[in-house]
Amino acid sequence: MKFSANSLPVAQSATWRQVFDRIASGVTLVMFSPIFLLIGAGIFLETGCPIFFVQTRIGRNGTPFGLIKFRTMRHTMKGLPLTVAHDQRITRVGSFLRKFKLDELPQLCNVLRGEMAFVGPRPEVPEFVDLRAPIWQAILSVRPGITHPASIAFRDEELLLERSCDPILYYKDTLLPAKLAMSLEYVKKSSFWGDVRVVVRTAICAALPGKYDRLHG
């Protein structure tokens, strides 16, 4: 099911911002290529192939796409569709990648392909998306992002899920509504310099996990 974003009363990033994202993602991919090779080698040496994990997410205008991450779990083990802290499926290399958010780097390819932006509402898996709901229609009027204010606010999401009796229910009833509210606010008020601030804050969180709160009170 698709819909037109033209009829929605929300702000949409200008074409030049998408052009900027694509150029910046291409340059960043080239710069980070040695890191990609090192991460790929680490994953292969620990658990073999595949190196990447591709998951169906819902993108702009309700269009599904394959979100790319470095694989951080043992692909032979099954579990919840959500990841909780200390999940037994997570590998040693995967634990390191997730701690510093390095597993998210391949999403630069999604940005280069025009499926994502550097900053935007995080894309959800189909089972958590209701394309009939006005809030989802508004949020899906923009390209999803690698990072977002909600990504920073809920950077300890896996710990929160681990502490809940029913992680799926807790995510649907508590975390997801809070994320959607922040995403809607972002869609209405997004700006280029606001995005720059989000990217900087995300970089600090990734480089200094556990210290961001102390630095920013």
Short mmCIF file of C-alpha atoms in Angstrom, two decimals:
data_model
loop_
_atom_site.label_atom_id
_atom_site.label_comp_id
_atom_site.label_asym_id
_atom_site.label_seq_id
_atom_site.Cartn_x
_atom_site.Cartn_y
_atom_site.Cartn_z
CA MET A 1 0.00 0.00 0.00
CA LYS A 2 1.40 3.41 -1.00
CA PHE A 3 0.20 6.94 -0.66
CA SER A 4 1.15 10.38 -1.89
CA ALA A 5 3.16 12.62 0.42
CA ASN A 6 1.96 15.72 -1.43
CA SER A 7 -1.32 15.79 0.49
CA LEU A 8 0.30 15.56 3.91
CA PRO A 9 0.75 18.71 6.05
CA VAL A 10 4.38 17.98 6.90
CA ALA A 11 7.75 19.38 5.90
CA GLN A 12 9.77 17.47 3.33
CA SER A 13 13.52 17.71 2.79
CA ALA A 14 14.49 19.62 -0.32
CA THR A 15 15.93 17.84 -3.32
CA TRP A 16 19.29 19.45 -2.71
CA ARG A 17 19.49 17.78 0.69
CA GLN A 18 19.07 14.37 -0.90
CA VAL A 19 21.79 15.25 -3.42
CA PHE A 20 24.02 16.33 -0.53
CA ASP A 21 23.31 13.08 1.34
CA ARG A 22 24.20 10.98 -1.68
CA ILE A 23 27.44 12.81 -2.34
CA ALA A 24 28.41 12.77 1.35
CA SER A 25 27.60 9.07 1.68
CA GLY A 26 29.73 8.22 -1.37
CA VAL A 27 32.69 10.18 -0.01
CA THR A 28 32.26 8.63 3.45
CA LEU A 29 32.12 5.13 2.01
CA VAL A 30 35.43 5.68 0.24
CA MET A 31 37.02 7.13 3.39
CA PHE A 32 35.73 4.28 5.57
CA SER A 33 36.55 1.48 3.12
CA PRO A 34 39.57 0.28 5.19
CA ILE A 35 37.31 0.08 8.26
CA PHE A 36 34.76 -1.89 6.23
CA LEU A 37 37.48 -4.37 5.25
CA LEU A 38 38.65 -4.79 8.86
CA ILE A 39 35.12 -5.30 10.16
CA GLY A 40 34.33 -7.74 7.36
CA ALA A 41 37.47 -9.73 8.13
CA GLY A 42 36.57 -9.85 11.84
CA ILE A 43 33.07 -11.14 11.14
CA PHE A 44 34.34 -13.72 8.65
CA LEU A 45 37.07 -15.03 10.99
CA GLU A 46 34.63 -15.47 13.87
CA THR A 47 31.51 -16.85 12.19
CA GLY A 48 32.11 -16.91 8.43
CA CYS A 49 29.68 -15.53 5.87
CA PRO A 50 27.47 -13.64 5.35
CA ILE A 51 29.21 -10.42 6.34
CA PHE A 52 26.11 -8.28 5.94
CA PHE A 53 22.60 -8.58 7.34
CA VAL A 54 19.77 -7.27 5.19
CA GLN A 55 16.36 -6.71 6.77
CA THR A 56 13.13 -5.48 5.18
CA ARG A 57 12.12 -2.07 6.51
CA ILE A 58 9.41 0.37 5.48
CA GLY A 59 10.73 3.50 3.76
CA ARG A 60 9.37 6.69 2.30
CA ASN A 61 5.76 6.52 1.07
CA GLY A 62 5.42 3.04 2.55
CA THR A 63 7.88 1.45 0.14
CA PRO A 64 9.76 -1.58 1.55
CA PHE A 65 13.54 -1.70 1.14
CA GLY A 66 16.44 -3.77 2.37
CA LEU A 67 18.27 -2.06 5.24
CA ILE A 68 21.92 -3.13 5.35
CA LYS A 69 23.95 -3.74 8.50
CA PHE A 70 27.07 -5.64 9.40
CA ARG A 71 25.93 -9.00 10.76
CA THR A 72 26.30 -9.06 14.54
CA MET A 73 24.44 -12.30 15.31
CA ARG A 74 24.87 -15.99 14.69
CA HIS A 75 22.65 -16.63 11.69
CA THR A 76 22.00 -20.22 12.81
CA MET A 77 20.15 -19.13 15.97
CA LYS A 78 16.53 -18.00 16.08
CA GLY A 79 14.95 -15.55 18.51
CA LEU A 80 12.81 -12.48 18.98
CA PRO A 81 12.47 -9.98 16.10
CA LEU A 82 13.80 -7.40 18.57
CA THR A 83 17.24 -7.53 20.15
CA VAL A 84 17.58 -7.30 23.92
CA ALA A 85 20.76 -6.71 25.90
CA HIS A 86 22.94 -9.78 26.40
CA ASP A 87 21.15 -11.63 23.60
CA GLN A 88 22.85 -15.00 23.21
CA ARG A 89 22.76 -14.64 19.43
CA ILE A 90 25.20 -11.70 19.45
CA THR A 91 28.78 -12.63 18.59
CA ARG A 92 31.90 -11.20 20.25
CA VAL A 93 32.69 -9.10 17.20
CA GLY A 94 29.03 -8.18 16.97
CA SER A 95 28.98 -6.99 20.57
CA PHE A 96 31.88 -4.62 19.85
CA LEU A 97 30.24 -3.35 16.66
CA ARG A 98 26.92 -2.72 18.40
CA LYS A 99 28.57 -0.93 21.33
CA PHE A 100 30.12 1.67 19.01
CA LYS A 101 27.27 1.56 16.43
CA LEU A 102 29.70 0.39 13.75
CA ASP A 103 27.18 -2.19 12.54
CA GLU A 104 25.14 0.73 11.15
CA LEU A 105 27.86 1.90 8.73
CA PRO A 106 26.62 -0.13 5.71
CA GLN A 107 23.47 1.99 5.73
CA LEU A 108 25.61 4.55 3.93
CA CYS A 109 24.88 2.33 0.91
CA ASN A 110 21.14 2.84 1.53
CA VAL A 111 21.75 6.59 1.57
CA LEU A 112 23.76 6.39 -1.64
CA ARG A 113 20.88 4.51 -3.29
CA GLY A 114 18.40 7.18 -2.19
CA GLU A 115 16.50 4.88 0.18
CA MET A 116 17.64 6.66 3.33
CA ALA A 117 19.04 9.95 4.59
CA PHE A 118 21.75 10.63 7.14
CA VAL A 119 19.10 11.97 9.53
CA GLY A 120 15.45 10.98 9.58
CA PRO A 121 12.94 8.78 11.41
CA ARG A 122 14.36 5.31 11.89
CA PRO A 123 12.69 2.79 9.55
CA GLU A 124 10.65 0.04 11.18
CA VAL A 125 10.04 -3.57 10.20
CA PRO A 126 6.65 -4.12 8.47
CA GLU A 127 4.98 -5.76 11.47
CA PHE A 128 5.24 -2.56 13.52
CA VAL A 129 3.98 -0.20 10.79
CA ASP A 130 0.34 0.78 10.23
CA LEU A 131 0.14 2.54 6.86
CA ARG A 132 -3.48 3.52 7.56
CA ALA A 133 -2.60 5.61 10.62
CA PRO A 134 -2.17 9.37 9.97
CA ILE A 135 0.94 9.54 12.15
CA TRP A 136 2.63 6.83 10.09
CA GLN A 137 1.60 8.53 6.85
CA ALA A 138 3.17 11.78 8.06
CA ILE A 139 6.38 10.12 9.19
CA LEU A 140 6.70 8.09 6.02
CA SER A 141 6.43 11.23 3.90
CA VAL A 142 10.20 11.66 4.41
CA ARG A 143 13.12 9.35 3.87
CA PRO A 144 14.13 7.35 6.94
CA GLY A 145 17.54 8.05 8.43
CA ILE A 146 20.63 6.36 9.80
CA THR A 147 20.20 8.40 12.95
CA HIS A 148 17.53 10.56 14.55
CA PRO A 149 16.89 12.34 17.87
CA ALA A 150 14.99 9.24 19.00
CA SER A 151 18.06 7.12 18.26
CA ILE A 152 19.98 9.20 20.79
CA ALA A 153 17.17 9.36 23.35
CA PHE A 154 16.64 5.57 23.21
CA ARG A 155 20.25 4.49 22.68
CA ASP A 156 19.85 2.11 25.66
CA GLU A 157 16.76 0.50 24.13
CA GLU A 158 18.17 -3.02 24.35
CA LEU A 159 18.61 -2.67 28.12
CA LEU A 160 15.06 -1.37 28.48
CA LEU A 161 13.73 -4.32 26.51
CA GLU A 162 15.75 -6.79 28.57
CA ARG A 163 14.19 -5.47 31.79
CA SER A 164 10.63 -5.85 30.52
CA CYS A 165 8.53 -8.97 31.04
CA ASP A 166 7.33 -8.93 27.43
CA PRO A 167 9.82 -7.09 25.13
CA ILE A 168 7.50 -7.09 22.10
CA LEU A 169 4.53 -5.70 24.03
CA TYR A 170 6.71 -3.14 25.81
CA TYR A 171 8.13 -1.98 22.49
CA LYS A 172 4.70 -1.67 20.85
CA ASP A 173 2.95 0.00 23.79
CA THR A 174 5.71 2.18 25.26
CA LEU A 175 8.85 2.67 23.17
CA LEU A 176 7.33 2.85 19.70
CA PRO A 177 4.69 5.51 20.56
CA ALA A 178 7.41 7.66 22.14
CA LYS A 179 9.59 7.26 19.06
CA LEU A 180 6.71 8.11 16.75
CA ALA A 181 5.99 11.30 18.68
CA MET A 182 9.62 12.38 18.32
CA SER A 183 9.63 11.43 14.65
CA LEU A 184 6.51 13.47 13.94
CA GLU A 185 8.05 16.48 15.68
CA TYR A 186 11.19 16.05 13.58
CA VAL A 187 9.22 15.86 10.33
CA LYS A 188 7.46 19.12 11.15
CA LYS A 189 10.55 21.05 12.23
CA SER A 190 13.55 19.46 10.49
CA SER A 191 16.34 21.68 9.16
CA PHE A 192 19.79 21.21 7.68
CA TRP A 193 21.62 22.60 10.71
CA GLY A 194 19.37 20.66 13.03
CA ASP A 195 20.44 17.52 11.17
CA VAL A 196 24.09 18.51 11.56
CA ARG A 197 23.63 18.75 15.33
CA VAL A 198 21.99 15.32 15.41
CA VAL A 199 24.92 13.81 13.46
CA VAL A 200 27.45 15.38 15.85
CA ARG A 201 25.56 14.15 18.91
CA THR A 202 25.29 10.68 17.39
CA ALA A 203 29.04 10.60 16.73
CA ILE A 204 29.73 11.54 20.35
CA CYS A 205 27.36 8.85 21.63
CA ALA A 206 28.99 6.24 19.39
CA ALA A 207 32.56 7.22 20.27
CA LEU A 208 31.90 7.62 24.01
CA PRO A 209 29.24 5.05 24.94
CA GLY A 210 28.15 5.46 28.54
CA LYS A 211 29.82 8.89 28.88
CA TYR A 212 27.43 11.06 26.85
CA ASP A 213 25.03 11.61 29.75
CA ARG A 214 27.86 12.74 32.06
CA LEU A 215 29.18 15.12 29.41
CA HIS A 216 25.75 16.65 28.75
CA GLY A 217 24.27 16.51 32.23
#
